[in-house]
C-alpha cells in the first residue's frame, strides 16, 4: 500500500514557485522537455524522488558533516545512468522507496534518462524542496509546450465547476473517460476520499503519468490504458466526466464494435456526426439510472445542422439536464469557446445557462474563481437574465439548437409580422474562397467583375471602390449578387445590412461571410426591410436569432424563421423612399467631405 501524500501543505505553495519550476526545466533542457508531452513531468518526478532519498539519508546521518556527505552521495547515486535501458530502470529504482517506484509504468524511460535531463533533475532537487516539487506534480502546468496539449489537459476551472455540478458522494463510482493525465481525477479523488475513481485513456504516455500522479496523491484510483470506445464492457458509474478531443467527426474515430452497434441502435448518427455526440452517447451507456454526467464540448456541435437529428435524439430522450455556455480562453492552448453539457435521465425540461462572462479575465487564460463556480451552480436553480428553463417543445421549434444564447434573448414583438422565409425567393451564402485562389483572381486593372467583403460595407452602404477581378468562373455565378439583393453579414456584432445596386453589365462576387437574399419584391421592398433591420427593434430581432456568445452567428434556418413586418406595400414604399432620400443625402455629404479633405492637403503648398 502506497502512503498517500497529504496535499494540504502543497496546496498552499505559491503558484509562482510552480511556474518557476516549469520555467527552470525549460531553461535547463533548452526547451527540449517541452517538445514531448510528459518529459517535464518525469524530470520533476525524478527530482522529487531524489529529494525523498536525500531526506532519508540526511535523517539517518549522525552529524552535520556526515549529512552533507550523505546528501552528495544520495544525489549522485540517485541520478547515475547506465548503458542499457534495463540497467537504467534498475538504477533509478533507487531514487525513491520501492513502493513509490512500483507506480512507474512498465514503459521504459529511455528518453527521460538522457544526460541533460538527469542533470536537470539533479539541479531541481538542489533548488526546490520536496513539497515544492510535489506541488508541481499536483498542479502540472503545461504552458509553453511546443505541441498542442488541449487533448490531454483539463483546466482546473473546468474541473472545479464539473465537481460542483456532479456533487460526488461517499461510495460512488466515478469515471473520467479520455482522462488524459488525470487533471480532473487528481482533484476529484483528493476531495472525495471515500468514492472510487476510474480513468481511461488511449495514450500510454498519459496513463503512465496518471498512474504516477494518482499514486502520489490518491489511493482510490484505477487507471487503464485503452480506447474508451472499446472494451469498457458493462462498467457502470454514478458520475462521469469527459473532456474529449475537439473538432472530430464520427468518420475520424476507429471503427469499434461499440460504434457498429451505435449505427444500428441510433439511426440518427451518420459518419459526419460530430464525435462530441458519440462520446456523449458513450457516457449515457455507462451511466447508472440515477447518475449524472458532465462533458465539455465544442459550441458548433450544439447548433450545427449536421448534428440536428442527433440532438433531437438526446432532447426527446430526456437525456439533457442542462447546457452551460462557457467563457472563451479557459484552455491553455486554445481560445475556442466551449459548452458544458450536463446529462442525466428522465428530463422533461432543459436548463439553459449563459456563463460566458462569468470568469476572471487573464492575459493568456481566463479562469473561474470560487465565487464564479458558486454563482454558475446557483444559476442551475434560479431564473434570471443568464438562466432559463426551456420546454422540449421550444427546443424543437428552434431546430434542437442547444446554444443557451438562443433562449436567453428578450422576445421582440413585431407588428404585422410574418416569417422572413415567406418573402424570400432565394438565400445563399457567398463564395468561400482560399486566399491563394482569390489572389490569383484579383485584377489591378478595372474590369466588369468585382469582389465584395464585409469590410466593404460601411454605415449600411457598399463601397464604390470594390476590388476588381480578372473574371468570375461560371461555377461561381450562384454566389454573385443581383440588383436589389439584400445582404446580411453572417457573424459578428453588429450585423451589417446593405441593399446591392448592381448595373446590368457588372458582376459582383460575394464573400462567404455574407448572406445573399433575393426578395419577392411584389411583397416586400428591399429598402423598407433594410430600414427595419437597422432600426432599434430590427437589431433586437436579428439578435434574437443569434447563436454563440463569443462569435455571434446567424444560420439560414433561423434567418428564414425570423419575424419581419409586412405592412401594405404602399406604406413600405413610403418608408423606403424616405430612407433612400436620407441615404442619398449622406452620399452627397460624403463627397463634400472627401473634397474638403483633398483641399486640406493642398493648403500648405498653395499658401
Coordinates of C-alpha atoms in Angstrom, one line a residue, residues 210-518:
X210 CA -1.6 9.4 -14.5
X211 CA -0.5 6.4 -12.5
X212 CA 2.4 8.3 -11.1
X213 CA 0.3 11.3 -10.3
X214 CA -2.6 9.4 -8.7
X215 CA -0.2 7.1 -6.9
X216 CA 1.3 10.1 -5.1
X217 CA -1.9 11.8 -4.1
X218 CA -4.7 9.2 -4.2
X219 CA -5.2 5.6 -3.2
X220 CA -8.7 5.2 -4.6
X221 CA -8.0 5.4 -8.3
X222 CA -7.7 2.8 -11.1
X223 CA -6.1 3.8 -14.4
X224 CA -6.4 1.8 -17.6
X225 CA -4.9 2.3 -21.0
X226 CA -7.3 1.8 -23.9
X227 CA -9.8 3.2 -26.3
X228 CA -12.9 4.4 -24.4
X229 CA -15.0 3.4 -27.4
X230 CA -13.8 -0.2 -26.9
X231 CA -13.6 -2.8 -24.1
X232 CA -15.5 -0.8 -21.4
X233 CA -17.8 -3.8 -21.3
X234 CA -20.7 -3.4 -18.9
X235 CA -19.0 -0.9 -16.5
X236 CA -21.5 1.4 -14.9
X237 CA -20.7 4.6 -13.0
X238 CA -22.7 7.0 -10.7
X239 CA -20.9 10.1 -12.0
X240 CA -18.9 10.5 -15.3
X241 CA -16.8 13.4 -16.6
X242 CA -15.4 13.7 -20.1
X243 CA -13.2 16.3 -21.7
X244 CA -12.9 14.5 -25.1
X245 CA -10.9 15.6 -28.2
X246 CA -12.3 18.7 -30.0
X247 CA -13.1 19.0 -33.7
X248 CA -13.6 15.4 -34.7
X249 CA -16.3 13.6 -36.6
X250 CA -17.5 10.0 -36.4
X251 CA -15.6 9.2 -39.6
X252 CA -12.4 10.1 -37.8
X253 CA -12.9 7.6 -35.0
X254 CA -11.7 4.0 -35.1
X255 CA -14.4 1.5 -36.1
X256 CA -15.0 -0.5 -33.0
X257 CA -17.7 -3.0 -32.1
X258 CA -19.3 -0.3 -30.0
X259 CA -19.6 2.2 -32.9
X260 CA -21.0 -0.5 -35.2
X261 CA -23.6 -1.2 -32.5
X262 CA -24.4 2.5 -32.3
X263 CA -25.1 2.7 -36.0
X264 CA -27.8 0.0 -35.6
X265 CA -29.3 1.4 -32.3
X266 CA -29.2 5.1 -33.0
X267 CA -30.1 5.7 -36.7
X268 CA -29.8 9.4 -36.2
X269 CA -26.0 9.2 -36.3
X270 CA -24.0 9.4 -39.5
X271 CA -20.4 9.4 -40.5
X272 CA -20.5 13.2 -40.5
X273 CA -21.9 13.4 -37.0
X274 CA -19.7 15.3 -34.5
X275 CA -17.6 13.0 -32.4
X276 CA -18.9 15.0 -29.4
X277 CA -22.2 13.3 -29.6
X278 CA -20.7 9.8 -29.9
X279 CA -18.8 10.4 -26.7
X280 CA -22.0 11.7 -25.1
X281 CA -23.8 8.5 -26.1
X282 CA -20.9 6.6 -24.5
X283 CA -21.5 8.4 -21.2
X284 CA -25.2 7.6 -21.3
X285 CA -24.5 3.9 -21.9
X286 CA -22.2 3.7 -18.9
X287 CA -24.2 5.9 -16.5
X288 CA -26.3 4.5 -13.7
X289 CA -30.1 5.2 -13.9
X290 CA -29.8 7.9 -11.2
X291 CA -26.4 9.1 -12.2
X292 CA -25.1 12.3 -13.7
X293 CA -22.5 13.1 -16.4
X294 CA -20.7 16.2 -17.4
X295 CA -19.0 16.8 -20.8
X296 CA -17.0 19.6 -22.3
X297 CA -17.9 20.0 -26.0
X298 CA -17.4 22.5 -28.8
X299 CA -20.1 25.1 -29.4
X300 CA -20.5 24.1 -33.0
X301 CA -21.9 20.7 -32.1
X302 CA -24.7 22.4 -30.1
X303 CA -26.1 24.3 -33.1
X304 CA -24.9 23.0 -36.5
X305 CA -27.3 21.4 -38.9
X306 CA -25.3 18.2 -39.3
X307 CA -26.0 17.2 -35.7
X308 CA -29.6 18.3 -35.5
X309 CA -31.1 14.8 -35.7
X310 CA -28.6 13.6 -33.0
X311 CA -29.5 16.5 -30.7
X312 CA -33.2 15.6 -31.3
X313 CA -32.5 12.1 -30.1
X314 CA -30.9 13.4 -26.9
X315 CA -33.7 16.1 -26.3
X316 CA -36.6 13.8 -26.9
X317 CA -35.0 11.0 -24.9
X318 CA -34.9 13.3 -21.9
X319 CA -31.1 12.9 -21.5
X320 CA -30.2 16.6 -21.3
X321 CA -30.4 18.2 -17.9
X322 CA -28.5 21.5 -18.5
X323 CA -26.4 23.3 -21.1
X324 CA -23.9 25.9 -19.9
X325 CA -22.2 28.3 -22.4
X326 CA -18.7 28.8 -21.0
X327 CA -16.2 31.7 -21.4
X328 CA -13.6 31.5 -24.1
X329 CA -9.9 31.1 -23.3
X330 CA -10.5 28.6 -20.5
X331 CA -7.9 26.3 -22.0
X332 CA -4.2 26.9 -22.0
X333 CA -3.6 26.1 -25.7
X334 CA -6.8 27.3 -27.4
X335 CA -9.2 30.2 -27.2
X336 CA -12.1 28.1 -28.7
X337 CA -15.3 28.7 -26.8
X338 CA -16.8 25.6 -25.3
X339 CA -20.1 24.3 -23.7
X340 CA -20.6 22.2 -20.6
X341 CA -23.3 19.6 -21.1
X342 CA -25.0 18.0 -18.1
X343 CA -26.6 14.6 -18.8
X344 CA -29.0 12.5 -16.7
X345 CA -32.2 10.6 -17.3
X346 CA -35.9 11.5 -17.5
X347 CA -35.5 15.2 -18.0
X348 CA -38.8 16.9 -19.1
X349 CA -37.1 20.4 -19.4
X350 CA -33.6 21.7 -20.1
X351 CA -31.8 24.4 -18.1
X352 CA -30.0 26.9 -20.3
X353 CA -27.3 29.0 -18.8
X354 CA -25.1 31.7 -20.3
X355 CA -21.9 31.9 -18.2
X356 CA -19.7 33.4 -21.0
X357 CA -18.9 36.5 -18.9
X358 CA -18.6 34.8 -15.5
X359 CA -14.9 34.5 -15.1
X360 CA -11.7 36.2 -14.1
X361 CA -10.1 37.6 -17.3
X362 CA -6.4 36.8 -17.7
X363 CA -3.8 37.9 -20.1
X364 CA -3.4 34.5 -21.6
X365 CA -6.1 32.4 -20.0
X366 CA -9.5 33.0 -18.3
X367 CA -10.3 31.2 -15.0
X368 CA -13.1 30.6 -12.6
X369 CA -12.8 32.0 -9.1
X370 CA -14.6 30.1 -6.2
X371 CA -17.3 32.8 -6.4
X372 CA -17.7 32.1 -10.2
X373 CA -18.2 28.4 -9.6
X374 CA -20.7 29.1 -6.8
X375 CA -22.6 31.6 -9.0
X376 CA -22.8 29.3 -12.0
X377 CA -24.0 26.4 -9.8
X378 CA -26.6 28.8 -8.4
X379 CA -27.9 29.5 -11.9
X380 CA -28.8 25.9 -12.2
X381 CA -31.6 26.5 -9.8
X382 CA -32.5 30.2 -10.1
X383 CA -34.1 32.1 -13.0
X384 CA -32.6 35.3 -14.3
X385 CA -31.1 37.1 -17.4
X386 CA -28.4 34.4 -17.6
X387 CA -30.5 31.3 -16.9
X388 CA -33.8 29.9 -18.1
X389 CA -35.7 26.6 -18.0
X390 CA -36.8 25.6 -21.5
X391 CA -39.6 23.2 -22.5
X392 CA -38.8 20.5 -25.0
X393 CA -41.3 22.0 -27.4
X394 CA -39.4 25.3 -27.5
X395 CA -36.2 23.5 -28.3
X396 CA -38.0 21.6 -31.1
X397 CA -39.1 25.0 -32.6
X398 CA -35.5 26.1 -32.7
X399 CA -34.2 23.1 -34.7
X400 CA -32.9 21.5 -31.5
X401 CA -30.3 24.2 -31.1
X402 CA -28.7 23.8 -27.7
X403 CA -26.9 27.2 -27.5
X404 CA -28.2 28.9 -24.4
X405 CA -27.9 32.4 -26.0
X406 CA -30.8 31.4 -28.4
X407 CA -33.2 31.1 -25.5
X408 CA -32.0 34.0 -23.3
X409 CA -32.7 37.0 -25.6
X410 CA -35.7 39.2 -24.9
X411 CA -38.6 38.4 -27.2
X412 CA -39.4 41.2 -29.7
X413 CA -42.9 42.0 -30.8
X414 CA -43.2 42.9 -34.5
X415 CA -46.4 44.3 -35.8
X416 CA -47.9 42.8 -39.0
X417 CA -45.2 40.2 -38.7
X418 CA -44.5 37.2 -41.0
X419 CA -41.7 34.7 -41.2
X420 CA -38.9 36.2 -43.3
X421 CA -38.8 33.0 -45.4
X422 CA -42.2 33.8 -46.8
X423 CA -40.9 36.8 -48.7
X424 CA -37.6 35.3 -49.8
X425 CA -37.2 33.8 -53.2
X426 CA -33.6 32.6 -52.7
X427 CA -31.0 32.8 -50.0
X428 CA -27.4 31.6 -50.2
X429 CA -24.1 32.4 -48.7
X430 CA -21.3 34.0 -50.7
X431 CA -18.3 32.0 -52.0
X432 CA -15.8 30.6 -49.6
X433 CA -12.5 31.1 -51.4
X434 CA -9.0 30.3 -50.3
X435 CA -6.8 33.4 -50.0
X436 CA -4.4 31.9 -52.6
X437 CA -7.3 31.4 -55.1
X438 CA -8.6 34.9 -54.5
X439 CA -5.2 36.4 -55.0
X440 CA -4.9 34.8 -58.4
X441 CA -8.3 36.2 -59.4
X442 CA -7.6 39.8 -58.4
X443 CA -7.0 42.3 -61.3
X444 CA -5.0 45.5 -61.0
X445 CA -7.0 47.0 -63.9
X446 CA -10.7 47.9 -63.8
X447 CA -13.0 45.1 -65.1
X448 CA -16.7 44.3 -65.0
X449 CA -16.1 41.8 -62.2
X450 CA -15.7 42.8 -58.6
X451 CA -15.5 41.2 -55.1
X452 CA -17.4 42.2 -52.0
X453 CA -16.3 41.6 -48.5
X454 CA -17.9 42.5 -45.1
X455 CA -15.3 45.3 -44.7
X456 CA -16.6 46.9 -47.9
X457 CA -19.9 47.6 -46.2
X458 CA -19.8 50.7 -44.0
X459 CA -22.7 52.6 -42.5
X460 CA -25.1 50.4 -44.4
X461 CA -23.6 51.3 -47.8
X462 CA -21.4 49.3 -50.2
X463 CA -18.1 51.0 -51.0
X464 CA -17.8 52.2 -54.6
X465 CA -14.1 51.0 -54.6
X466 CA -14.5 47.3 -54.6
X467 CA -11.5 45.2 -55.7
X468 CA -11.6 44.1 -59.3
X469 CA -11.4 40.5 -60.5
X470 CA -9.9 39.3 -63.8
X471 CA -13.0 37.1 -64.4
X472 CA -15.6 35.1 -62.4
X473 CA -15.8 31.4 -63.2
X474 CA -19.3 30.4 -64.3
X475 CA -19.3 27.9 -61.4
X476 CA -19.3 30.8 -59.0
X477 CA -22.2 32.6 -60.6
X478 CA -24.6 31.4 -57.9
X479 CA -22.5 33.4 -55.4
X480 CA -22.9 36.6 -57.3
X481 CA -25.1 39.4 -56.1
X482 CA -28.2 40.5 -58.1
X483 CA -29.6 44.0 -58.3
X484 CA -31.6 44.9 -55.1
X485 CA -30.5 41.8 -53.3
X486 CA -30.5 42.2 -49.6
X487 CA -27.1 41.5 -47.9
X488 CA -26.7 40.5 -44.3
X489 CA -23.4 39.5 -42.6
X490 CA -23.4 36.0 -41.2
X491 CA -21.4 36.6 -38.0
X492 CA -20.0 39.2 -35.7
X493 CA -21.8 42.1 -33.9
X494 CA -23.1 44.5 -35.1
X495 CA -24.5 42.7 -38.1
X496 CA -24.1 44.6 -41.4
X497 CA -27.1 45.1 -43.7
X498 CA -27.0 46.5 -47.3
X499 CA -29.0 46.6 -50.5
X500 CA -26.9 46.0 -53.6
X501 CA -27.2 48.2 -56.6
X502 CA -25.7 46.3 -59.5
X503 CA -25.6 47.6 -63.0
X504 CA -26.5 45.1 -65.8
X505 CA -23.0 44.8 -67.2
X506 CA -21.4 44.3 -63.8
X507 CA -20.9 41.1 -61.8
X508 CA -20.1 41.2 -58.0
X509 CA -18.9 38.1 -56.2
X510 CA -19.8 38.0 -52.5
X511 CA -17.6 36.7 -49.7
X512 CA -18.6 33.6 -47.8
X513 CA -19.5 35.6 -44.7
X514 CA -22.4 37.3 -46.4
X515 CA -26.0 36.1 -46.9
X516 CA -27.3 37.0 -50.4
X517 CA -31.1 37.3 -50.2
X518 CA -33.3 37.6 -53.3

